CSV table of C-alpha atoms in Angstrom, one decimal:
chain,number,residue,atom,x,y,z
A,1,UNK,CA,-66.5,53.7,-84.7
A,2,UNK,CA,-68.2,54.5,-81.4
A,3,UNK,CA,-70.3,57.5,-81.0
A,4,UNK,CA,-70.0,60.1,-78.2
A,5,UNK,CA,-72.3,63.0,-78.0
A,6,UNK,CA,-72.1,66.3,-75.9
A,7,UNK,CA,-74.8,68.7,-75.0
A,8,UNK,CA,-75.0,71.7,-75.2
A,9,UNK,CA,-72.7,72.5,-78.0
A,10,UNK,CA,-72.4,76.1,-77.1
A,11,UNK,CA,-73.3,78.0,-73.9
A,12,UNK,CA,-73.1,81.5,-73.0
A,13,UNK,CA,-73.7,82.6,-69.4
A,14,UNK,CA,-73.3,85.3,-66.8
A,15,UNK,CA,-70.5,85.4,-64.4
A,16,UNK,CA,-71.4,83.5,-61.2
A,17,UNK,CA,-73.8,81.0,-62.7
A,18,UNK,CA,-73.3,77.3,-63.0
A,19,UNK,CA,-73.3,75.4,-66.2
A,20,UNK,CA,-73.8,71.6,-66.7
A,21,UNK,CA,-72.3,69.7,-69.7
A,22,UNK,CA,-73.5,66.3,-70.6
A,23,UNK,CA,-71.5,63.6,-72.3
A,24,UNK,CA,-73.1,60.3,-73.5
A,25,UNK,CA,-71.8,57.3,-75.1
A,26,UNK,CA,-74.5,56.3,-77.6
A,27,UNK,CA,-73.7,52.9,-78.8
A,28,UNK,CA,-71.5,51.4,-76.1
A,29,UNK,CA,-71.1,51.4,-72.3
A,30,UNK,CA,-68.2,53.4,-71.0
A,31,UNK,CA,-67.0,52.6,-67.4
A,32,UNK,CA,-64.4,55.4,-67.9
A,33,UNK,CA,-64.9,58.8,-69.4
A,34,UNK,CA,-62.5,61.7,-69.6
A,35,UNK,CA,-62.9,65.5,-69.5
A,36,UNK,CA,-60.5,67.7,-71.5
A,37,UNK,CA,-60.1,71.4,-71.8
A,38,UNK,CA,-58.7,73.3,-74.9
A,39,UNK,CA,-57.8,76.9,-75.3
A,40,UNK,CA,-57.6,78.6,-78.8
A,41,UNK,CA,-54.6,77.3,-80.7
A,42,UNK,CA,-53.5,75.0,-77.9
A,43,UNK,CA,-53.6,71.3,-77.5
A,44,UNK,CA,-56.0,69.4,-75.2
A,45,UNK,CA,-55.3,69.3,-71.4
A,46,UNK,CA,-56.8,66.4,-69.4
A,47,UNK,CA,-59.0,67.9,-66.4
A,48,UNK,CA,-60.2,64.7,-64.9
A,49,UNK,CA,-60.9,61.0,-65.3
A,50,UNK,CA,-64.6,60.0,-64.6
A,51,UNK,CA,-65.4,56.4,-63.4
A,52,UNK,CA,-68.9,55.1,-63.3
A,53,UNK,CA,-70.0,54.7,-59.8
A,54,UNK,CA,-66.9,56.4,-58.0
A,55,UNK,CA,-65.3,59.6,-57.6
A,56,UNK,CA,-63.6,61.2,-60.5
A,57,UNK,CA,-59.8,61.6,-60.5
A,58,UNK,CA,-58.7,65.2,-61.0
A,59,UNK,CA,-55.3,66.2,-62.6
A,60,UNK,CA,-53.0,68.4,-60.6
A,61,UNK,CA,-54.1,72.2,-60.6
A,62,UNK,CA,-57.8,71.4,-61.4
A,63,UNK,CA,-60.2,72.4,-58.7
A,64,UNK,CA,-62.5,69.6,-57.9
A,65,UNK,CA,-65.0,72.0,-56.2
A,66,UNK,CA,-65.0,74.2,-59.2
A,67,UNK,CA,-65.5,71.4,-61.8
A,68,UNK,CA,-67.9,68.9,-60.5
A,69,UNK,CA,-68.0,65.5,-62.3
A,70,UNK,CA,-70.8,62.9,-61.9
A,71,UNK,CA,-70.7,59.4,-63.7
A,72,UNK,CA,-73.9,58.1,-62.6
A,73,UNK,CA,-74.5,55.6,-65.4
A,74,UNK,CA,-72.5,53.6,-67.9
A,75,UNK,CA,-73.5,56.0,-70.8
A,76,UNK,CA,-73.6,59.4,-69.1
A,77,UNK,CA,-71.0,61.6,-67.5
A,78,UNK,CA,-71.6,65.3,-66.6
A,79,UNK,CA,-69.3,68.2,-66.0
A,80,UNK,CA,-70.7,71.2,-63.9
A,81,UNK,CA,-68.6,74.3,-63.9
A,82,UNK,CA,-69.7,76.0,-60.7
A,83,UNK,CA,-69.9,79.7,-60.2
A,84,UNK,CA,-68.3,80.2,-63.6
A,85,UNK,CA,-66.1,83.3,-64.4
A,86,UNK,CA,-64.6,84.7,-67.6
A,87,UNK,CA,-61.5,82.7,-67.2
A,88,UNK,CA,-63.4,79.5,-67.3
A,89,UNK,CA,-64.5,80.3,-70.9
A,90,UNK,CA,-63.0,77.5,-73.1
A,91,UNK,CA,-63.7,74.5,-75.2
A,92,UNK,CA,-64.5,71.5,-73.2
A,93,UNK,CA,-64.4,68.0,-74.8
A,94,UNK,CA,-65.2,64.7,-73.3
A,95,UNK,CA,-64.2,61.2,-74.4
A,96,UNK,CA,-65.1,57.8,-73.7
A,97,UNK,CA,-62.9,54.6,-73.7
A,98,UNK,CA,-63.7,51.5,-75.6
A,99,UNK,CA,-62.1,48.5,-74.0
A,100,UNK,CA,-62.1,45.0,-75.2
A,101,UNK,CA,-59.9,42.0,-75.0
A,102,UNK,CA,-58.1,40.5,-71.9
A,103,UNK,CA,-56.6,43.1,-69.6
A,104,UNK,CA,-57.9,45.9,-71.8
A,105,UNK,CA,-55.7,45.2,-74.7
A,106,UNK,CA,-57.8,47.3,-76.9
A,107,UNK,CA,-58.1,50.7,-75.4
A,108,UNK,CA,-59.3,53.3,-77.9
A,109,UNK,CA,-60.9,56.7,-76.9
A,110,UNK,CA,-63.5,58.3,-78.8
A,111,UNK,CA,-64.4,62.1,-78.5
A,112,UNK,CA,-67.6,64.2,-78.4
A,113,UNK,CA,-68.1,67.2,-80.4
A,114,UNK,CA,-67.2,69.6,-77.7
A,115,UNK,CA,-68.9,72.5,-75.8
A,116,UNK,CA,-67.9,76.0,-76.2
A,117,UNK,CA,-68.4,77.9,-73.0
A,118,UNK,CA,-68.4,81.8,-72.9
A,119,UNK,CA,-68.7,83.4,-69.6
A,120,UNK,CA,-69.6,87.1,-69.7
B,1,UNK,CA,-45.2,62.3,-66.8
B,2,UNK,CA,-44.9,61.2,-70.4
B,3,UNK,CA,-43.7,63.8,-73.0
B,4,UNK,CA,-45.1,63.9,-76.6
B,5,UNK,CA,-43.5,66.0,-79.2
B,6,UNK,CA,-45.0,66.5,-82.7
B,7,UNK,CA,-43.3,67.9,-85.7
B,8,UNK,CA,-43.5,70.1,-87.7
B,9,UNK,CA,-45.7,72.5,-85.7
B,10,UNK,CA,-47.0,74.0,-89.1
B,11,UNK,CA,-47.1,72.7,-92.6
B,12,UNK,CA,-48.3,74.3,-95.9
B,13,UNK,CA,-48.8,72.2,-98.8
B,14,UNK,CA,-50.2,72.4,-102.4
B,15,UNK,CA,-53.0,70.1,-103.2
B,16,UNK,CA,-51.8,66.8,-104.4
B,17,UNK,CA,-48.5,66.9,-102.5
B,18,UNK,CA,-47.5,64.2,-99.9
B,19,UNK,CA,-46.5,64.7,-96.2
B,20,UNK,CA,-45.2,63.1,-93.2
B,21,UNK,CA,-46.0,64.0,-89.6
B,22,UNK,CA,-44.0,62.8,-86.7
B,23,UNK,CA,-44.8,62.0,-83.0
B,24,UNK,CA,-42.0,61.3,-80.6
B,25,UNK,CA,-42.9,60.0,-77.0
B,26,UNK,CA,-40.7,59.7,-74.0
B,27,UNK,CA,-41.8,56.4,-72.4
B,28,UNK,CA,-43.4,53.0,-73.2
B,29,UNK,CA,-47.0,53.3,-74.3
B,30,UNK,CA,-50.0,50.9,-74.5
B,31,UNK,CA,-52.1,53.3,-76.7
B,32,UNK,CA,-51.2,55.7,-79.5
B,33,UNK,CA,-54.0,57.5,-81.4
B,34,UNK,CA,-53.8,59.9,-84.3
B,35,UNK,CA,-56.6,62.5,-84.5
B,36,UNK,CA,-57.7,65.1,-87.1
B,37,UNK,CA,-59.4,68.2,-85.5
B,38,UNK,CA,-61.7,69.8,-87.8
B,39,UNK,CA,-62.5,73.4,-88.0
B,40,UNK,CA,-65.7,73.0,-85.6
B,41,UNK,CA,-63.4,71.2,-83.1
B,42,UNK,CA,-64.5,67.8,-83.5
B,43,UNK,CA,-61.7,65.1,-83.1
B,44,UNK,CA,-61.8,62.5,-85.7
B,45,UNK,CA,-60.1,59.2,-85.1
B,46,UNK,CA,-57.7,58.4,-87.7
B,47,UNK,CA,-55.7,55.5,-86.3
B,48,UNK,CA,-55.3,53.5,-83.0
B,49,UNK,CA,-51.9,52.2,-83.4
B,50,UNK,CA,-49.7,51.4,-80.5
B,51,UNK,CA,-47.4,49.4,-82.8
B,52,UNK,CA,-47.2,48.4,-86.4
B,53,UNK,CA,-48.5,49.8,-89.6
B,54,UNK,CA,-52.0,50.6,-90.8
B,55,UNK,CA,-53.5,52.2,-93.9
B,56,UNK,CA,-56.9,53.8,-94.5
B,57,UNK,CA,-57.3,55.2,-98.0
B,58,UNK,CA,-54.8,58.1,-98.5
B,59,UNK,CA,-53.7,57.9,-94.9
B,60,UNK,CA,-51.2,55.5,-93.3
B,61,UNK,CA,-49.5,55.4,-90.1
B,62,UNK,CA,-46.3,53.5,-88.5
B,63,UNK,CA,-45.5,53.2,-84.9
B,64,UNK,CA,-42.0,51.9,-83.9
B,65,UNK,CA,-42.6,51.4,-80.2
B,66,UNK,CA,-39.2,50.3,-79.3
B,67,UNK,CA,-37.7,53.7,-80.8
B,68,UNK,CA,-40.7,55.6,-79.4
B,69,UNK,CA,-41.9,57.3,-82.4
B,70,UNK,CA,-44.9,57.2,-84.7
B,71,UNK,CA,-45.4,58.6,-88.3
B,72,UNK,CA,-48.6,59.7,-90.0
B,73,UNK,CA,-48.5,59.8,-93.8
B,74,UNK,CA,-50.8,61.8,-95.9
B,75,UNK,CA,-50.6,61.2,-99.6
B,76,UNK,CA,-52.2,63.2,-102.5
B,77,UNK,CA,-53.4,65.8,-100.0
B,78,UNK,CA,-56.7,67.6,-100.5
B,79,UNK,CA,-58.0,70.9,-99.2
B,80,UNK,CA,-60.3,69.0,-97.0
B,81,UNK,CA,-57.3,67.5,-95.2
B,82,UNK,CA,-56.6,70.9,-93.6
B,83,UNK,CA,-56.7,71.2,-89.9
B,84,UNK,CA,-54.7,70.2,-86.8
B,85,UNK,CA,-53.5,66.6,-86.5
B,86,UNK,CA,-53.0,65.4,-83.0
B,87,UNK,CA,-50.9,62.4,-81.7
B,88,UNK,CA,-52.0,61.2,-78.2
B,89,UNK,CA,-50.4,58.4,-76.2
B,90,UNK,CA,-51.5,56.4,-73.3
B,91,UNK,CA,-48.8,55.3,-70.8
B,92,UNK,CA,-48.5,51.5,-69.9
B,93,UNK,CA,-49.7,51.8,-66.4
B,94,UNK,CA,-52.9,53.7,-67.0
B,95,UNK,CA,-55.6,54.7,-69.6
B,96,UNK,CA,-55.2,58.5,-69.7
B,97,UNK,CA,-54.1,60.2,-73.0
B,98,UNK,CA,-51.3,62.7,-73.2
B,99,UNK,CA,-51.7,65.0,-76.2
B,100,UNK,CA,-48.9,66.4,-78.3
B,101,UNK,CA,-49.1,70.1,-79.4
B,102,UNK,CA,-50.4,69.1,-82.8
B,103,UNK,CA,-49.4,69.9,-86.5
B,104,UNK,CA,-51.5,72.6,-88.3
B,105,UNK,CA,-51.7,71.5,-91.8
B,106,UNK,CA,-52.9,73.9,-94.5
B,107,UNK,CA,-53.5,72.4,-98.0
B,108,UNK,CA,-53.9,75.1,-100.6
B,109,UNK,CA,-55.7,74.5,-103.9
């Protein structure tokens, strides 16, 4: 299967600082990547869809100025949590979509290992 | 938006037992995936199965798209099967995935 990496795997920061998380597709090109957030004992919630070369699409209730997304190349998307606060502490997971066939008939997503953010 | 319901929410088994996990969804889908989330949080792709039946070793899955459900079968369970199993669906009109709440599986030796 396709491989997606994330860096860093874990970050601890002070309140008010900004944190950047990288998501890379290692063996395929991904025009579309996704960013999810997961709280303990809960499911994954989609935060935003990242499209290469264009602005990200944010889900309702997600602050675009708080969570900056840049998809500058076909293999890299970054999520920057700006002015992080303790309530931003969470597990952030990215995914990349493999599309093949006419009209995207094959449409599987592969996930990175996640980044655990702790804001003190 | 589309609703995804998984059952049961929790399942405890003895090693060697079989189990069936269910995923119901409320609308037409063009993508359905089953994942296993390991203790470190990594989501492992089990099946890409918007319709039909697939098997991979002790695991198999069936999706009946017209009746809007999917089943994941685990046979001869092992302790390493423990973890959370998620079903996620993609609506016909787009590529985003909506996740169910998951089934927490515990396999005891």
